[in-house]
Coordinates of C-alpha atoms in Angstrom, one line a residue:
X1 CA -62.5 -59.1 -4.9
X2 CA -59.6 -58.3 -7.1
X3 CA -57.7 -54.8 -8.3
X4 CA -55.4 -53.6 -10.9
X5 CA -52.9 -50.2 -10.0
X6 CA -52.4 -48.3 -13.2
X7 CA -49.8 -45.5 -12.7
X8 CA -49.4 -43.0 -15.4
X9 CA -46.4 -41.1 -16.2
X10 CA -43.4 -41.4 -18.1
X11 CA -41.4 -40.1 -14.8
X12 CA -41.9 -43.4 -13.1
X13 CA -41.1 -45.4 -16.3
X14 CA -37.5 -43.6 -16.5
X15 CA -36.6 -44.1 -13.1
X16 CA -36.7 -40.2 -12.5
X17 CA -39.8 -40.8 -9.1
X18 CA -40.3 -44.1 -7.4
X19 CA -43.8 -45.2 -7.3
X20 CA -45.5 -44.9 -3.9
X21 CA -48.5 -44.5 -4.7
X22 CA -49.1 -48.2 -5.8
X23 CA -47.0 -49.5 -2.6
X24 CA -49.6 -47.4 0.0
X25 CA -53.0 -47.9 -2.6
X26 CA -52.4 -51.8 -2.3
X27 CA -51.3 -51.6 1.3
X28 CA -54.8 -49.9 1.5
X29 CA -56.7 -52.1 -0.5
X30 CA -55.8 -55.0 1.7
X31 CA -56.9 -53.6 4.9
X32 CA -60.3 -53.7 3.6
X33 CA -60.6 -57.2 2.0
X34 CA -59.6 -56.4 -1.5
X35 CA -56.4 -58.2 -3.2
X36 CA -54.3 -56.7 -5.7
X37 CA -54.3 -58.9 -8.8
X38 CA -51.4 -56.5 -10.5
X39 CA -50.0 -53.0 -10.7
X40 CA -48.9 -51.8 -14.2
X41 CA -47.0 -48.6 -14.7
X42 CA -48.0 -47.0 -18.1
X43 CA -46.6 -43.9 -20.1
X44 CA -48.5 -40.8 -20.3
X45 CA -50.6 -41.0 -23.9
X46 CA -53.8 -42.5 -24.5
X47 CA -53.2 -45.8 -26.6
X48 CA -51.3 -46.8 -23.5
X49 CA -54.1 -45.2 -21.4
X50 CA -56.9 -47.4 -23.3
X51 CA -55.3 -50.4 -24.1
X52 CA -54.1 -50.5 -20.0
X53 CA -58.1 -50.1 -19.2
X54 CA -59.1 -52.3 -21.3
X55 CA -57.0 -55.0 -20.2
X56 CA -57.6 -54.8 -16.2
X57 CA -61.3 -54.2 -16.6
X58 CA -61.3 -57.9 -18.2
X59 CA -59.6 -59.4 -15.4
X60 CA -60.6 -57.2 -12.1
X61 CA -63.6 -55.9 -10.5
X62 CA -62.0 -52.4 -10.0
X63 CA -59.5 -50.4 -11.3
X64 CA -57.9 -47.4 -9.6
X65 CA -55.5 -45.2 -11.9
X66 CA -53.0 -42.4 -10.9
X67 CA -51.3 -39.8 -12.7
X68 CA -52.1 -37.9 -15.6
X69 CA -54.7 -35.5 -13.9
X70 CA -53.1 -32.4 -13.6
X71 CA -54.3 -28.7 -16.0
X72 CA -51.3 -28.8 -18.7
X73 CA -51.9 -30.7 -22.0
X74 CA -49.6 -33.6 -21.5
X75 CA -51.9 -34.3 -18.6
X76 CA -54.7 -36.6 -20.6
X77 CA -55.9 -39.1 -18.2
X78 CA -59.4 -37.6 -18.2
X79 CA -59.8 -36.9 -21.8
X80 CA -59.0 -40.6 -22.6
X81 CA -61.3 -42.0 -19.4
X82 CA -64.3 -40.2 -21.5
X83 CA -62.7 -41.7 -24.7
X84 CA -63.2 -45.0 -22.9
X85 CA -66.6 -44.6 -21.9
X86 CA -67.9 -42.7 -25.2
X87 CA -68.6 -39.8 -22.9
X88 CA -68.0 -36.1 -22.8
X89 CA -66.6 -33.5 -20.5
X90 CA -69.1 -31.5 -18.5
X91 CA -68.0 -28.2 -15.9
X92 CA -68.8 -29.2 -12.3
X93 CA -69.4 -25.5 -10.9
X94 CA -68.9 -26.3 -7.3
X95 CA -65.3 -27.7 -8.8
X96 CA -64.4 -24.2 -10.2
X97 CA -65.7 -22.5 -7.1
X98 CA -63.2 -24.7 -4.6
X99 CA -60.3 -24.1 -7.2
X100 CA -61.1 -20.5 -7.4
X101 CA -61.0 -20.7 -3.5
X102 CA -57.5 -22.1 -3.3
X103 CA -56.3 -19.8 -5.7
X104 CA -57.4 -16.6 -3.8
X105 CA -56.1 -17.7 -0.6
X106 CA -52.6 -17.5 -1.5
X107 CA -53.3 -14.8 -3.7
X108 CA -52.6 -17.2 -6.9
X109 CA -54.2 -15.6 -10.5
X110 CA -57.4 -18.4 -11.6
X111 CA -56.9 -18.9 -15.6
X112 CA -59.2 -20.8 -18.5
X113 CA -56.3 -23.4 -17.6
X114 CA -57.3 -23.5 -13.8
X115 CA -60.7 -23.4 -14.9
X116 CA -60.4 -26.7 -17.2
X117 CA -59.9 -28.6 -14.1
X118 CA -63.4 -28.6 -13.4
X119 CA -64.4 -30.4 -16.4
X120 CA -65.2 -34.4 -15.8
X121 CA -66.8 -37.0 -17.7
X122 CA -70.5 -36.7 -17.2
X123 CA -70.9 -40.3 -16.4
X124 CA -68.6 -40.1 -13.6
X125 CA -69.2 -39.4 -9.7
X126 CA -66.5 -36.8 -9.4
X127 CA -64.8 -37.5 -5.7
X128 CA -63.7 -33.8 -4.4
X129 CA -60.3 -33.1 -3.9
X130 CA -60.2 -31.1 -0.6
X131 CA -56.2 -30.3 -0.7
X132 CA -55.7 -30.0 -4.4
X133 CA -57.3 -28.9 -7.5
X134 CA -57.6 -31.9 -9.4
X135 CA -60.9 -33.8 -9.0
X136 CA -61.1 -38.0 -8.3
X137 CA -63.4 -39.4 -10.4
X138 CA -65.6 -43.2 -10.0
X139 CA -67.1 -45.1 -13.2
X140 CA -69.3 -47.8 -12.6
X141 CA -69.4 -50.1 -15.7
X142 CA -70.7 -53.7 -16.4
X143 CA -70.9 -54.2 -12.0
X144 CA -67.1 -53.1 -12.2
X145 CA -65.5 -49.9 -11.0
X146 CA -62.8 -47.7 -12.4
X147 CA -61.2 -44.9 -9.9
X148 CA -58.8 -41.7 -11.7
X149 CA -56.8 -40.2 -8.9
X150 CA -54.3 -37.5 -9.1
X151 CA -50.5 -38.8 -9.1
X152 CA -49.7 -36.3 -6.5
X153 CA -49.5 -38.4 -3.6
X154 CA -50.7 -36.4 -0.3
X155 CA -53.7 -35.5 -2.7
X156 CA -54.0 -39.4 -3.9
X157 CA -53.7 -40.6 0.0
X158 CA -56.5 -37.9 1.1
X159 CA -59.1 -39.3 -1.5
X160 CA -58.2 -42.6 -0.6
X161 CA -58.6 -42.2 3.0
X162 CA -62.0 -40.2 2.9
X163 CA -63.9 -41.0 -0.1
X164 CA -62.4 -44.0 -2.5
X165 CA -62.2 -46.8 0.1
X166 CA -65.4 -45.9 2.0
X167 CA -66.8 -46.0 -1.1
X168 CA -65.7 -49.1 -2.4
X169 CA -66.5 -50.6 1.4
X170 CA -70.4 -49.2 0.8
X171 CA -70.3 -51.1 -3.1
X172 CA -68.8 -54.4 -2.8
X173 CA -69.2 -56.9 0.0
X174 CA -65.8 -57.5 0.7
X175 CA -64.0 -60.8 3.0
X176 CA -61.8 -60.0 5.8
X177 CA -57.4 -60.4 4.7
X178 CA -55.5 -60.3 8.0
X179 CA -51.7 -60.5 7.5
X180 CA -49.1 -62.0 10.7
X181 CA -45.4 -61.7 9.7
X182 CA -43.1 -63.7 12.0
X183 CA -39.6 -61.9 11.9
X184 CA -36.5 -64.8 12.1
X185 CA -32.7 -63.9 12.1
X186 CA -29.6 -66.4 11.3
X187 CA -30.8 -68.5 9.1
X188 CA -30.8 -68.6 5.4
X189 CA -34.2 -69.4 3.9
X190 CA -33.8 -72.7 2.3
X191 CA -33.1 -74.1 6.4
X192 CA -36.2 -71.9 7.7
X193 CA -38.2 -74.2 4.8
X194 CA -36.6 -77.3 6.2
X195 CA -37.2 -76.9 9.8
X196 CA -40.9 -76.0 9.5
X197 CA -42.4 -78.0 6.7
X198 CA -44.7 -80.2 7.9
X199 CA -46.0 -76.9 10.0
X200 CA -46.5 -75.7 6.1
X201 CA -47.9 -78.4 4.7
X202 CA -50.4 -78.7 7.3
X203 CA -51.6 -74.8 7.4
X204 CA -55.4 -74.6 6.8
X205 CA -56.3 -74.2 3.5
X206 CA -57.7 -70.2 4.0
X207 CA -54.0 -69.5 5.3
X208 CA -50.9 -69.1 3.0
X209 CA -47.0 -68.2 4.1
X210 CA -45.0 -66.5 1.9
X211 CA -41.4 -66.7 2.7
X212 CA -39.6 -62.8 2.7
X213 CA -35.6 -63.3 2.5
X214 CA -33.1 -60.5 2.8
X215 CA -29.6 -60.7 3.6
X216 CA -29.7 -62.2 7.4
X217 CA -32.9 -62.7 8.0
X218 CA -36.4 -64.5 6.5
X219 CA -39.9 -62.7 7.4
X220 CA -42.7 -65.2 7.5
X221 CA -46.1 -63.8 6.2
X222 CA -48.9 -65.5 7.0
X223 CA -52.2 -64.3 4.9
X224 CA -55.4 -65.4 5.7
X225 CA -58.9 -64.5 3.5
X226 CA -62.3 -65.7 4.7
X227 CA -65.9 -63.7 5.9
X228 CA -65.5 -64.3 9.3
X229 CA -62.4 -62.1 10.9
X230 CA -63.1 -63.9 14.7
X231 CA -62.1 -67.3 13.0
X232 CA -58.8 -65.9 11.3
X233 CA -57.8 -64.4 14.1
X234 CA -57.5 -67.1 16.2
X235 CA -56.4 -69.9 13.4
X236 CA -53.7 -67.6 12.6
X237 CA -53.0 -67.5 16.5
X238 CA -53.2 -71.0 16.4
X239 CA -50.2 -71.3 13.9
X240 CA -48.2 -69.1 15.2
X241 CA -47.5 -70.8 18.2
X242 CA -47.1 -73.9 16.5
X243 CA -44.2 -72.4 14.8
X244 CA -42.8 -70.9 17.9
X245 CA -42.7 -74.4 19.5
X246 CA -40.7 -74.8 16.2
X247 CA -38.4 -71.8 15.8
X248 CA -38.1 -70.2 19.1
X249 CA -34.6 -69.9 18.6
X250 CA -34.7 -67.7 15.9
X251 CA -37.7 -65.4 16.2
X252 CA -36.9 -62.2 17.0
X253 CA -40.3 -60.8 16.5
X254 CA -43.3 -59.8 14.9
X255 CA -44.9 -57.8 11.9
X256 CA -42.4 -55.3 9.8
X257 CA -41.4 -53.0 12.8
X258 CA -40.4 -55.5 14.8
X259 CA -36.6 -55.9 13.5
X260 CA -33.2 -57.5 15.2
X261 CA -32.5 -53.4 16.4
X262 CA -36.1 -53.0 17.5
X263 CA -35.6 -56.8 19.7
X264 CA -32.0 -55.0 21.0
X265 CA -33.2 -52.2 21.8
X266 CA -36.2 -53.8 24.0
X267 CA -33.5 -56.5 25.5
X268 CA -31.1 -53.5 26.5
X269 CA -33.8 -51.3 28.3
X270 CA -35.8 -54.1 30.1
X271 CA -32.1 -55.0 32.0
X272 CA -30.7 -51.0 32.1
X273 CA -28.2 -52.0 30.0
X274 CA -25.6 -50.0 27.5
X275 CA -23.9 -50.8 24.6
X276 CA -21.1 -48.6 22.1
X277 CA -20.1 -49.6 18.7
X278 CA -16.6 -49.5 16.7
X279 CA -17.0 -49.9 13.1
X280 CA -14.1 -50.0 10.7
X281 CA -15.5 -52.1 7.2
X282 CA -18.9 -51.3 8.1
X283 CA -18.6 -47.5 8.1
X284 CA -21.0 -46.6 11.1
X285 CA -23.6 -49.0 9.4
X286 CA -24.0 -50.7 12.6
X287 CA -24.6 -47.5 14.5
X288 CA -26.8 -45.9 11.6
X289 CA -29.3 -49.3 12.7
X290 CA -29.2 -48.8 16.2
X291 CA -29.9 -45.2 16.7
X292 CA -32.6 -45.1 13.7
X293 CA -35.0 -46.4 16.7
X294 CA -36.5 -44.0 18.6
X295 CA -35.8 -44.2 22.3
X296 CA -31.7 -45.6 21.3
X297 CA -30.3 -42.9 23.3
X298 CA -31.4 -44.6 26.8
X299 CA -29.1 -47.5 25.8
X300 CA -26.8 -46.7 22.8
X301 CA -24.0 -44.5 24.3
X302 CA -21.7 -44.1 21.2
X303 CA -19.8 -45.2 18.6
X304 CA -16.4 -44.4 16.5
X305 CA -15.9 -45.2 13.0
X306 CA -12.2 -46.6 13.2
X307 CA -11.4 -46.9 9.5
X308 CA -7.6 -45.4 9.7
X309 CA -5.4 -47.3 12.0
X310 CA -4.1 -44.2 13.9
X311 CA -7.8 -43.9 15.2
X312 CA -7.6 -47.5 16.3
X313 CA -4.6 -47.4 18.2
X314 CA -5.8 -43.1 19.6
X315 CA -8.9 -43.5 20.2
X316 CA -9.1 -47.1 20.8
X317 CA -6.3 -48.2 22.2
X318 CA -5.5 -50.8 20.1
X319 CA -1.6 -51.5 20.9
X320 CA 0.5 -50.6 17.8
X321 CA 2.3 -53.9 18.0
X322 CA -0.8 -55.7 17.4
X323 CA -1.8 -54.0 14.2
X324 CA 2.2 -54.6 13.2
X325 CA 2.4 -58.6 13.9
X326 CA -1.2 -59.5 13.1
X327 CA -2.9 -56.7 11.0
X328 CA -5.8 -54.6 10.9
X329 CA -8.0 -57.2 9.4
X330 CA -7.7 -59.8 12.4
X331 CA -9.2 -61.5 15.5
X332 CA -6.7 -59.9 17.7
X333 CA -6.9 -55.9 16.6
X334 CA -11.0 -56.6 16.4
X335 CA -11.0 -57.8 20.0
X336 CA -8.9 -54.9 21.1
X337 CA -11.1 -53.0 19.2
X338 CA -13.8 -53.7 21.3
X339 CA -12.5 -53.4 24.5
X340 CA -11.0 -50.1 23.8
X341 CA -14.4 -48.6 23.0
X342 CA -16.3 -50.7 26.1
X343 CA -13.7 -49.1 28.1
X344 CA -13.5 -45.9 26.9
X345 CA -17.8 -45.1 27.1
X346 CA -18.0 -47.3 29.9
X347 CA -21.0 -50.1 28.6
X348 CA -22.4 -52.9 29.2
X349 CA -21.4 -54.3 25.7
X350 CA -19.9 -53.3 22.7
X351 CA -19.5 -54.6 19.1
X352 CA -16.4 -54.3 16.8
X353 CA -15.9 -54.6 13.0
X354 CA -12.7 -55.0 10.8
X355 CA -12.6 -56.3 7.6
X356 CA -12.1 -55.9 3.8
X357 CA -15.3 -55.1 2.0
X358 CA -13.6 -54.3 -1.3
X359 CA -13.5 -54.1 -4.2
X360 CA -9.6 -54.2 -3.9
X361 CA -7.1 -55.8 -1.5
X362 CA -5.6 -53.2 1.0
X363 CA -2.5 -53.1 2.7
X364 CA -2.9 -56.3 4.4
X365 CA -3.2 -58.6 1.3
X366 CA -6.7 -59.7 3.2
X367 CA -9.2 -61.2 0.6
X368 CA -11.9 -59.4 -0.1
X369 CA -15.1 -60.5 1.7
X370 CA -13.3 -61.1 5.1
X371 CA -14.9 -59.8 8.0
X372 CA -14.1 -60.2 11.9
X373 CA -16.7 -59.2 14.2
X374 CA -16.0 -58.9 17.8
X375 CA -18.3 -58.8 20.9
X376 CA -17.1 -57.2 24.6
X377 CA -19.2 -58.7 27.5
X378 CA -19.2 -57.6 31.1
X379 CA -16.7 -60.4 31.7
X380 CA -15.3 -61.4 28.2
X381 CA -14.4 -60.5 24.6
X382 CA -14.6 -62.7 21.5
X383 CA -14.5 -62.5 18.0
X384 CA -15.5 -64.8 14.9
X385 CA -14.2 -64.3 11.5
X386 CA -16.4 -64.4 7.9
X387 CA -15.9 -64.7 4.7
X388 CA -19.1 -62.4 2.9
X389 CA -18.3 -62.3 -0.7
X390 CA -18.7 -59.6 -3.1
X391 CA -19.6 -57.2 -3.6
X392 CA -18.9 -54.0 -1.2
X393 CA -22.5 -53.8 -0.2
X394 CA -23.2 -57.2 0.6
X395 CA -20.2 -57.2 2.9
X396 CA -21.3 -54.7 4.3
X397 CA -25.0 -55.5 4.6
X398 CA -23.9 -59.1 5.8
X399 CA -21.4 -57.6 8.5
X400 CA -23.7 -55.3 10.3
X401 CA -26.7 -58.4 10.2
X402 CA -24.2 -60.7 11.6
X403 CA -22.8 -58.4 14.2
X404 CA -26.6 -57.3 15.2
X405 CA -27.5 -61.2 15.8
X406 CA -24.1 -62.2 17.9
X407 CA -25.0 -59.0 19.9
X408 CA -28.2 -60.1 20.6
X409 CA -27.6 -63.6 21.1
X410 CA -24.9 -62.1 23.7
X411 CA -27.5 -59.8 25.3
X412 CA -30.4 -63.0 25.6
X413 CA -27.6 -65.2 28.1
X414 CA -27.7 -62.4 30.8

């Protein structure tokens, strides 16, 4: 069983909204067996309307549209859906009366314009809008379905929940799709492949892997798609402990909320441990990942962002004469780094960053792209130094990955 996503709206097309609405319609449609064949993002008039239609309805059993819904006259998705089915507009009473309703609570004047709202197709089972005034609306065509939902998206996500994928649960007899993402950290893709491809070439045919790369890490999503859920479940268990005979070393974790902070954060609380950060490239990039989980305060106890060196030899205590004989941008000052802010919030462990992220050279002549990222243990400090690239935000993005996987590394021998 296979969808198209039509959103409608020239705001999406010029960059002015992003659209969300496709991202939590196909998350949706998954859940219940049905796979998203494409998403298409349309402007706002009806030869785009109609040609867009006419298009998904001849590859897809069901098309689900957003946008376009709303009571001013650029707003034409449902004149052109009754285009499309040579239909007319009919006025659903008990539409008007809940729109008359909403409009009276807050004391809001009801219009001929308000009133228009209530017109639909006559062919089509109108699915009522409980938080808005713009009706849903299901064709049934030729054993195919198209669904018209409002683009506002607490309104789309209601009629999705309550009415659109009951409704398309009660219509189509649907297989099971069950998803297992296998999070990995320090390696590039390309190695991941190497490492586990005869495990790949020897996956059951009902079970594909999709490879998920982002600076630092590779996600591993398995998909499986059959009619009996009990026997993906446990082929997909099956593989994944295959692969964690395989990869041990670098899984981390599981499914998408399962990241390297998440895995620190767990590692830290099961032994009582603490951990402060000093961040001079990376900005407080490092500490922005850390305390985004909730629960960081029971292990994170600070951080400083040291980009000046007066706050690296104040607050610190990064010796002047290092900064002088070596620079900022070295093993020696990152080290010290690192020490200073262990010492200073008293933790377990603590993580230091200096480097040149660019675009230009500083002071220190440094080229751009060098990093040095430092680690304080209970019993010892170290550093390692990097060479990230360009540009600024891949340095930077690269520097806080790195420093998050020698931390945890670190944390994983004690």
């Amino acid at each position: 069983m296979q969808a198209e996503i039509i959103t409608i709206g020239d705001e999406i097309l010029i960059g002015q909204i992003l659209d969300s609405n496709s991202k939590f319609i196909a998350t949706e449609l998954n859940k219940i067996g049905v796979s998203v064949y494409q998403i298409t993002s349309i402007q706002d008039d009806k030869k785009h309307i109609l040609e867009a239609l006419k298009n998904a309805q001849n590859k897809v059993d069901i098309v689900i549209l957003t946008g376009g819904l709303g009571p001013t006259k650029d707003d034409i998705t449902k004149l052109t859906l009754a285009e499309y089915f040579n239909d007319t507009l009919i006025l659903n009473d008990e539409i008007v009366e809940h729109i008359k309703t909403m409009f009276a609570k807050v004391n809001y004047p009801f219009t001929e314009v308000n009133k228009n709202q209530g017109l639909v197709p006559s062919l089509c089972t109108p699915l009522f809008n409980t938080v808005g005034t713009a009706p849903g609306m299901w064709f049934e065509n030729n054993k195919k379905v198209v669904i018209s939902l409002p683009g506002v998206p607490f309104e789309m996500k209601t009629l999705m929940s309550l009415s659109v994928l009951p409704k398309i649960q009660q219509t189509f007899k649907l297989p099971y799709i069950l998803h297992k993402t296998i999070l990995t950290y320090g390696m590039g893709e390309s190695m991941v492949a190497e490492r586990i491809e005869d495990w790949e070439n020897n996956l059951p045919n009902f079970i594909k892997l999709a490879y998920l790369p982002s600076f630092g890490n590779v996600r591993l999503r398995l998909t499986a798609k059959g009619i009996s859920k009990e026997v993906l479940e446990n082929s997909i268990k099956v593989e994944v402990a295959k692969l964690k005979n395989i990869i041990s070393d670098i899984i981390i974790g599981f499914e998408e909320n399962e990241t390297i902070e998440v895995s620190i954060g767990l590692l830290l609380k099961e032994k009582q441990q603490t951990i402060a950060i000093a961040e001079s490239c990376t900005g407080g990039s490092i500490c922005k990942r850390i305390t985004a989980i909730p629960g960081a305060s029971n292990y994170f106890v600070g951080g400083v962002v040291a980009y000046n060196p007066s706050i690296k030899i104040n607050e610190l205590s990064v010796d002047k004469h290092l900064i002088d004989e070596f620079s900022v941008v070295s093993s020696q000052v990152v080290e010290a780094m690192a020490k200073g802010i262990q010492q200073k919030y008293q933790t377990t462990y603590a993580i230091a960053t200096t480097g040149n992220a660019g675009p230009t050279t500083d002071d220190t002549d440094t080229t751009v792209g060098t990093v040095f990222i430092a680690v304080a243990t209970p019993t010892a400090v170290y550093s390692e130094e990097f060479f990230f690239g360009k540009p600024r935000e891949k340095v930077i993005e690269r520097a806080t990955n790195k420093a998050l996987e020698m931390i945890r590394k670190e944390i994983l021998k004690n």
